[in-house]
Amino acid sequence: MSIHIEAKEGEIAEVILLPGDPLRAQFIAENFLEGAVQYTGVRNILGFTGLYKGKKVSVQGTGMGIPSISIYVNELFRDYGVKKAIRIGTAGSIQEDIKLRDLVIAMSACTDSAVNSVRFGGRSYAPTASFGLLKTAYETALARGWQPKVGPVVSTDMFYADDPDEWKLWTRFGCLALEMESAELYTLAAKYGREALCLLTISDSLITHELTTAEERRKSFTRMIEVALDTAVSVQEPAELCSKTV
Ligand code: HPA
């Protein structure tokens, strides 16, 4: 039991999927996991553990933005021993060649958040994905006929920026898309010595102002869930191999 998660010890798997929306966590539990059991419901941030292809996987909402994901991921890493965390979310494209419904894998995450400049006393830290998770997810997506775009994203604190052209600076420096959580997830994974990855489907474009429909979001999100779950189970160490290690 931690402050914001009411799970008991052992109820959360070592590998977890992290959608922002708690109802997406419930959707994944109900449609992809066998025997899923809800382990938390504090503030309606739902979390479930079940089996996927015979392996234990958890899925939990994080809410939106860096402060919210920071609370849940600190507790998952520190209090529940989660080893690998895969965020699945949506993002807004800031490059011409990143189209609606594309899958973006965040290799690194820039941010306009003050959190890391406070944490590092004004120094600049480079939040970076786990190479092992990234490679596995990339290959898993390719095998499913999906060509992911891999590169830096931007974790912004302001969905509604005061300067409507602010994102263009990030475009000039090669960032692919805007979202709101990856920089903190990657930083916390480094702090706790764990692994993290962010998979994102493009839900809107800041360039063309196009938006995906709810149905398109559901379909592309479903494909991303499959990539995330296949990645989650293929990076798990088999229990019997671990126990035989001398
Ligand atoms: N900005 C920030 N976060 C987002 C966006 C966006 O345009 N789209 C999806 N998440």
mmCIF file of C-alpha atoms and ligand atoms in Angstrom:
data_model
loop_
_atom_site.group_PDB
_atom_site.id
_atom_site.type_symbol
_atom_site.label_atom_id
_atom_site.label_comp_id
_atom_site.label_asym_id
_atom_site.label_seq_id
_atom_site.Cartn_x
_atom_site.Cartn_y
_atom_site.Cartn_z
ATOM 1 C CA MET A 1 0.000 0.000 0.000
ATOM 2 C CA SER A 2 1.425 3.379 -0.986
ATOM 3 C CA ILE A 3 -0.155 6.817 -0.696
ATOM 4 C CA HIS A 4 -1.820 6.771 -4.126
ATOM 5 C CA ILE A 5 -1.938 3.046 -4.966
ATOM 6 C CA GLU A 6 -3.840 0.604 -2.741
ATOM 7 C CA ALA A 7 -2.219 -2.612 -4.028
ATOM 8 C CA LYS A 8 -0.820 -5.170 -1.584
ATOM 9 C CA GLU A 9 2.717 -6.474 -1.911
ATOM 10 C CA GLY A 10 3.087 -8.810 -4.899
ATOM 11 C CA GLU A 11 -0.111 -7.671 -6.624
ATOM 12 C CA ILE A 12 1.691 -5.582 -9.265
ATOM 13 C CA ALA A 13 3.746 -7.329 -11.970
ATOM 14 C CA GLU A 14 7.383 -6.462 -12.670
ATOM 15 C CA VAL A 15 6.308 -5.259 -16.132
ATOM 16 C CA ILE A 16 3.588 -2.633 -16.432
ATOM 17 C CA LEU A 17 1.807 -0.767 -19.208
ATOM 18 C CA LEU A 18 0.973 2.848 -18.410
ATOM 19 C CA PRO A 19 -1.800 4.566 -20.372
ATOM 20 C CA GLY A 20 -2.701 8.092 -19.221
ATOM 21 C CA ASP A 21 -6.412 7.302 -19.159
ATOM 22 C CA PRO A 22 -7.503 4.900 -16.383
ATOM 23 C CA LEU A 23 -10.415 3.711 -18.557
ATOM 24 C CA ARG A 24 -7.861 2.613 -21.165
ATOM 25 C CA ALA A 25 -6.229 0.547 -18.421
ATOM 26 C CA GLN A 26 -9.606 -1.050 -17.763
ATOM 27 C CA PHE A 27 -10.162 -1.600 -21.503
ATOM 28 C CA ILE A 28 -6.801 -3.384 -21.785
ATOM 29 C CA ALA A 29 -7.485 -5.496 -18.691
ATOM 30 C CA GLU A 30 -10.909 -6.526 -19.976
ATOM 31 C CA ASN A 31 -9.939 -7.167 -23.601
ATOM 32 C CA PHE A 32 -6.321 -8.351 -23.552
ATOM 33 C CA LEU A 33 -5.533 -9.874 -20.152
ATOM 34 C CA GLU A 34 -6.717 -13.202 -18.786
ATOM 35 C CA GLY A 35 -8.014 -13.304 -15.228
ATOM 36 C CA ALA A 36 -7.352 -9.607 -14.643
ATOM 37 C CA VAL A 37 -7.824 -8.400 -11.072
ATOM 38 C CA GLN A 38 -8.128 -4.731 -10.128
ATOM 39 C CA TYR A 39 -5.496 -3.851 -7.506
ATOM 40 C CA THR A 40 -6.194 -0.147 -7.086
ATOM 41 C CA GLY A 41 -8.942 2.412 -7.578
ATOM 42 C CA VAL A 42 -7.702 5.361 -5.511
ATOM 43 C CA ARG A 43 -8.974 8.581 -7.172
ATOM 44 C CA ASN A 44 -10.343 6.365 -9.960
ATOM 45 C CA ILE A 45 -6.811 5.798 -11.227
ATOM 46 C CA LEU A 46 -7.412 2.139 -11.989
ATOM 47 C CA GLY A 47 -4.750 -0.576 -12.013
ATOM 48 C CA PHE A 48 -5.064 -4.262 -12.962
ATOM 49 C CA THR A 49 -2.878 -7.355 -13.096
ATOM 50 C CA GLY A 50 -3.548 -10.345 -15.339
ATOM 51 C CA LEU A 51 -1.897 -12.744 -17.741
ATOM 52 C CA TYR A 52 -0.920 -12.035 -21.329
ATOM 53 C CA LYS A 53 0.315 -15.056 -23.291
ATOM 54 C CA GLY A 54 0.737 -16.782 -19.933
ATOM 55 C CA LYS A 55 2.873 -14.059 -18.356
ATOM 56 C CA LYS A 56 1.986 -11.662 -15.553
ATOM 57 C CA VAL A 57 1.510 -8.079 -16.719
ATOM 58 C CA SER A 58 -0.011 -5.033 -15.010
ATOM 59 C CA VAL A 59 -1.677 -2.016 -16.541
ATOM 60 C CA GLN A 60 -2.413 1.232 -14.731
ATOM 61 C CA GLY A 61 -3.514 4.780 -15.537
ATOM 62 C CA THR A 62 -1.142 7.642 -14.765
ATOM 63 C CA GLY A 63 -3.335 10.700 -15.351
ATOM 64 C CA MET A 64 -2.120 13.525 -17.575
ATOM 65 C CA GLY A 65 1.093 15.516 -17.274
ATOM 66 C CA ILE A 66 4.395 15.254 -15.468
ATOM 67 C CA PRO A 67 3.220 15.847 -11.865
ATOM 68 C CA SER A 68 0.602 13.114 -12.166
ATOM 69 C CA ILE A 69 2.763 10.434 -13.838
ATOM 70 C CA SER A 70 5.543 11.301 -11.384
ATOM 71 C CA ILE A 71 3.412 10.352 -8.383
ATOM 72 C CA TYR A 72 2.379 6.968 -9.772
ATOM 73 C CA VAL A 73 5.727 5.994 -11.256
ATOM 74 C CA ASN A 74 7.657 6.950 -8.093
ATOM 75 C CA GLU A 75 5.383 4.645 -6.091
ATOM 76 C CA LEU A 76 5.473 1.833 -8.691
ATOM 77 C CA PHE A 77 9.290 1.831 -8.795
ATOM 78 C CA ARG A 78 9.995 2.587 -5.126
ATOM 79 C CA ASP A 79 7.197 0.752 -3.297
ATOM 80 C CA TYR A 80 6.184 -2.043 -5.682
ATOM 81 C CA GLY A 81 9.493 -2.962 -7.345
ATOM 82 C CA VAL A 82 8.266 -2.490 -10.912
ATOM 83 C CA LYS A 83 11.208 -3.178 -13.233
ATOM 84 C CA LYS A 84 9.969 -2.239 -16.701
ATOM 85 C CA ALA A 85 7.383 0.407 -17.523
ATOM 86 C CA ILE A 86 5.929 1.015 -20.968
ATOM 87 C CA ARG A 87 3.859 4.144 -21.402
ATOM 88 C CA ILE A 88 1.242 4.003 -24.150
ATOM 89 C CA GLY A 89 -0.177 7.364 -25.098
ATOM 90 C CA THR A 90 -1.163 9.821 -27.782
ATOM 91 C CA ALA A 91 0.865 12.698 -29.200
ATOM 92 C CA GLY A 92 0.569 15.652 -31.553
ATOM 93 C CA SER A 93 2.795 15.605 -34.647
ATOM 94 C CA ILE A 94 5.194 18.506 -35.160
ATOM 95 C CA GLN A 95 6.885 17.137 -38.321
ATOM 96 C CA GLU A 96 5.452 17.033 -41.868
ATOM 97 C CA ASP A 97 6.301 13.360 -42.299
ATOM 98 C CA ILE A 98 4.718 12.214 -39.025
ATOM 99 C CA LYS A 99 1.115 11.501 -39.978
ATOM 100 C CA LEU A 100 -2.073 10.808 -38.036
ATOM 101 C CA ARG A 101 -2.134 7.247 -36.609
ATOM 102 C CA ASP A 102 1.656 6.824 -36.994
ATOM 103 C CA LEU A 103 3.433 4.987 -34.204
ATOM 104 C CA VAL A 104 6.195 7.057 -32.606
ATOM 105 C CA ILE A 105 8.738 5.481 -30.259
ATOM 106 C CA ALA A 106 10.259 8.114 -27.997
ATOM 107 C CA MET A 107 14.026 7.580 -27.991
ATOM 108 C CA SER A 108 14.439 10.611 -25.739
ATOM 109 C CA ALA A 109 12.260 13.368 -24.314
ATOM 110 C CA CYS A 110 12.940 17.098 -24.238
ATOM 111 C CA THR A 111 10.759 19.155 -21.928
ATOM 112 C CA ASP A 112 9.637 22.679 -21.074
ATOM 113 C CA SER A 113 8.801 21.457 -17.558
ATOM 114 C CA ALA A 114 10.757 22.979 -14.665
ATOM 115 C CA VAL A 115 10.885 19.616 -12.864
ATOM 116 C CA ASN A 116 14.288 18.514 -14.151
ATOM 117 C CA SER A 117 15.901 21.926 -13.898
ATOM 118 C CA VAL A 118 14.850 21.965 -10.217
ATOM 119 C CA ARG A 119 15.966 18.353 -9.718
ATOM 120 C CA PHE A 120 19.366 18.910 -11.367
ATOM 121 C CA GLY A 121 20.003 22.406 -9.996
ATOM 122 C CA GLY A 122 19.786 24.145 -13.384
ATOM 123 C CA ARG A 123 21.809 21.517 -15.254
ATOM 124 C CA SER A 124 20.271 19.875 -18.294
ATOM 125 C CA TYR A 125 19.507 16.131 -18.077
ATOM 126 C CA ALA A 126 18.729 14.013 -21.178
ATOM 127 C CA PRO A 127 15.804 11.656 -20.383
ATOM 128 C CA THR A 128 16.374 8.567 -22.548
ATOM 129 C CA ALA A 129 14.492 5.347 -23.300
ATOM 130 C CA SER A 130 15.751 1.885 -22.382
ATOM 131 C CA PHE A 131 17.607 0.599 -25.448
ATOM 132 C CA GLY A 132 16.509 -2.984 -24.769
ATOM 133 C CA LEU A 133 12.806 -2.071 -24.603
ATOM 134 C CA LEU A 134 13.129 0.248 -27.583
ATOM 135 C CA LYS A 135 14.803 -2.388 -29.770
ATOM 136 C CA THR A 136 12.229 -5.035 -28.812
ATOM 137 C CA ALA A 137 9.270 -2.699 -29.423
ATOM 138 C CA TYR A 138 10.700 -1.535 -32.737
ATOM 139 C CA GLU A 139 11.204 -5.102 -33.971
ATOM 140 C CA THR A 140 7.784 -6.157 -32.646
ATOM 141 C CA ALA A 141 6.098 -3.303 -34.528
ATOM 142 C CA LEU A 142 7.988 -4.109 -37.754
ATOM 143 C CA ALA A 143 6.982 -7.770 -37.485
ATOM 144 C CA ARG A 144 3.350 -6.610 -37.305
ATOM 145 C CA GLY A 145 3.759 -4.595 -40.512
ATOM 146 C CA TRP A 146 3.936 -1.226 -38.769
ATOM 147 C CA GLN A 147 6.848 1.118 -39.552
ATOM 148 C CA PRO A 148 7.450 3.101 -36.351
ATOM 149 C CA LYS A 149 9.115 6.514 -36.340
ATOM 150 C CA VAL A 150 11.833 6.658 -33.700
ATOM 151 C CA GLY A 151 13.299 9.863 -32.279
ATOM 152 C CA PRO A 152 13.046 12.605 -29.661
ATOM 153 C CA VAL A 153 9.669 13.827 -28.438
ATOM 154 C CA VAL A 154 8.715 16.802 -26.277
ATOM 155 C CA SER A 155 6.994 16.449 -22.910
ATOM 156 C CA THR A 156 5.221 19.765 -22.536
ATOM 157 C CA ASP A 157 3.534 21.096 -19.414
ATOM 158 C CA MET A 158 1.026 23.123 -21.419
ATOM 159 C CA PHE A 159 -1.479 21.477 -23.720
ATOM 160 C CA TYR A 160 -2.834 24.990 -24.337
ATOM 161 C CA ALA A 161 0.326 27.032 -24.871
ATOM 162 C CA ASP A 162 0.049 30.828 -24.671
ATOM 163 C CA ASP A 163 2.283 31.203 -27.739
ATOM 164 C CA PRO A 164 0.610 29.126 -30.482
ATOM 165 C CA ASP A 165 3.893 28.874 -32.433
ATOM 166 C CA GLU A 166 6.085 27.736 -29.534
ATOM 167 C CA TRP A 167 6.265 24.120 -30.792
ATOM 168 C CA LYS A 168 8.066 25.256 -33.983
ATOM 169 C CA LEU A 169 11.358 25.591 -32.092
ATOM 170 C CA TRP A 170 11.185 21.878 -31.229
ATOM 171 C CA THR A 171 10.392 21.083 -34.894
ATOM 172 C CA ARG A 172 13.572 22.865 -36.011
ATOM 173 C CA PHE A 173 15.613 20.755 -33.592
ATOM 174 C CA GLY A 174 14.222 17.469 -34.914
ATOM 175 C CA CYS A 175 11.619 16.551 -32.291
ATOM 176 C CA LEU A 176 8.825 14.386 -33.680
ATOM 177 C CA ALA A 177 5.789 14.991 -31.495
ATOM 178 C CA LEU A 178 4.363 16.669 -28.387
ATOM 179 C CA GLU A 179 3.035 14.745 -25.398
ATOM 180 C CA MET A 180 3.092 15.365 -21.653
ATOM 181 C CA GLU A 181 4.764 12.583 -19.626
ATOM 182 C CA SER A 182 7.786 10.809 -21.179
ATOM 183 C CA ALA A 183 10.546 13.048 -19.784
ATOM 184 C CA GLU A 184 9.513 12.270 -16.202
ATOM 185 C CA LEU A 185 9.059 8.544 -16.809
ATOM 186 C CA TYR A 186 12.547 8.264 -18.345
ATOM 187 C CA THR A 187 14.127 10.353 -15.599
ATOM 188 C CA LEU A 188 12.531 8.252 -12.847
ATOM 189 C CA ALA A 189 13.586 5.016 -14.559
ATOM 190 C CA ALA A 190 17.172 6.295 -14.465
ATOM 191 C CA LYS A 191 16.832 7.396 -10.827
ATOM 192 C CA TYR A 192 15.587 3.979 -9.692
ATOM 193 C CA GLY A 193 17.757 1.914 -12.081
ATOM 194 C CA ARG A 194 14.746 0.555 -13.999
ATOM 195 C CA GLU A 195 13.758 0.466 -17.678
ATOM 196 C CA ALA A 196 11.154 2.587 -19.428
ATOM 197 C CA LEU A 197 9.787 3.211 -22.894
ATOM 198 C CA CYS A 198 7.077 5.415 -24.398
ATOM 199 C CA LEU A 199 4.996 4.316 -27.377
ATOM 200 C CA LEU A 200 2.817 7.013 -28.867
ATOM 201 C CA THR A 201 0.179 7.088 -31.588
ATOM 202 C CA ILE A 202 -0.335 10.370 -33.365
ATOM 203 C CA SER A 203 -3.794 11.694 -32.529
ATOM 204 C CA ASP A 204 -3.461 15.202 -33.978
ATOM 205 C CA SER A 205 -1.145 17.407 -36.009
ATOM 206 C CA LEU A 206 -0.043 20.860 -34.944
ATOM 207 C CA ILE A 207 0.986 21.464 -38.566
ATOM 208 C CA THR A 208 -2.220 20.549 -40.404
ATOM 209 C CA HIS A 209 -4.647 20.843 -37.428
ATOM 210 C CA GLU A 210 -6.094 17.444 -38.364
ATOM 211 C CA LEU A 211 -7.532 15.283 -35.579
ATOM 212 C CA THR A 212 -8.176 11.547 -35.542
ATOM 213 C CA THR A 213 -11.759 10.445 -34.989
ATOM 214 C CA ALA A 214 -12.607 8.501 -31.842
ATOM 215 C CA GLU A 215 -12.839 5.317 -33.969
ATOM 216 C CA GLU A 216 -9.402 5.909 -35.547
ATOM 217 C CA ARG A 217 -7.902 6.548 -32.110
ATOM 218 C CA ARG A 218 -9.400 3.308 -30.833
ATOM 219 C CA LYS A 219 -8.016 1.271 -33.766
ATOM 220 C CA SER A 220 -4.502 2.727 -33.718
ATOM 221 C CA PHE A 221 -4.438 2.496 -29.919
ATOM 222 C CA THR A 222 -5.362 -1.176 -30.135
ATOM 223 C CA ARG A 223 -2.411 -1.859 -32.466
ATOM 224 C CA MET A 224 -0.117 -0.023 -30.073
ATOM 225 C CA ILE A 225 -1.445 -2.030 -27.098
ATOM 226 C CA GLU A 226 -0.537 -5.235 -28.950
ATOM 227 C CA VAL A 227 3.005 -3.972 -29.622
ATOM 228 C CA ALA A 228 3.356 -2.919 -25.962
ATOM 229 C CA LEU A 229 2.062 -6.240 -24.605
ATOM 230 C CA ASP A 230 4.217 -8.323 -26.945
ATOM 231 C CA THR A 231 7.217 -6.211 -25.910
ATOM 232 C CA ALA A 232 6.306 -6.602 -22.224
ATOM 233 C CA VAL A 233 6.183 -10.393 -22.380
ATOM 234 C CA SER A 234 9.235 -10.837 -24.592
ATOM 235 C CA VAL A 235 11.460 -8.820 -22.250
ATOM 236 C CA GLN A 236 10.445 -10.814 -19.165
ATOM 237 C CA GLU A 237 13.013 -13.226 -17.834
ATOM 238 C CA PRO A 238 11.602 -16.770 -17.505
ATOM 239 C CA ALA A 239 11.130 -17.530 -13.799
ATOM 240 C CA GLU A 240 12.766 -20.969 -13.988
ATOM 241 C CA LEU A 241 15.904 -19.552 -15.633
ATOM 242 C CA CYS A 242 16.242 -16.955 -12.870
ATOM 243 C CA SER A 243 15.898 -19.539 -10.091
ATOM 244 C CA LYS A 244 18.487 -21.848 -11.704
ATOM 245 C CA THR A 245 21.101 -19.093 -11.828
ATOM 246 C CA VAL A 246 23.947 -19.864 -9.390
HETATM 247 N N1 HPA B 1 0.051 18.429 -27.221
HETATM 248 C C1 HPA B 1 0.390 17.858 -26.055
HETATM 249 N N2 HPA B 1 0.036 16.623 -25.749
HETATM 250 C C2 HPA B 1 -0.662 15.931 -26.648
HETATM 251 C C3 HPA B 1 -1.039 16.463 -27.874
HETATM 252 C C4 HPA B 1 -0.656 17.776 -28.174
HETATM 253 O O1 HPA B 1 -0.965 18.301 -29.268
HETATM 254 N N3 HPA B 1 -1.745 15.520 -28.541
HETATM 255 C C5 HPA B 1 -1.786 14.435 -27.733
HETATM 256 N N4 HPA B 1 -1.135 14.680 -26.594
#
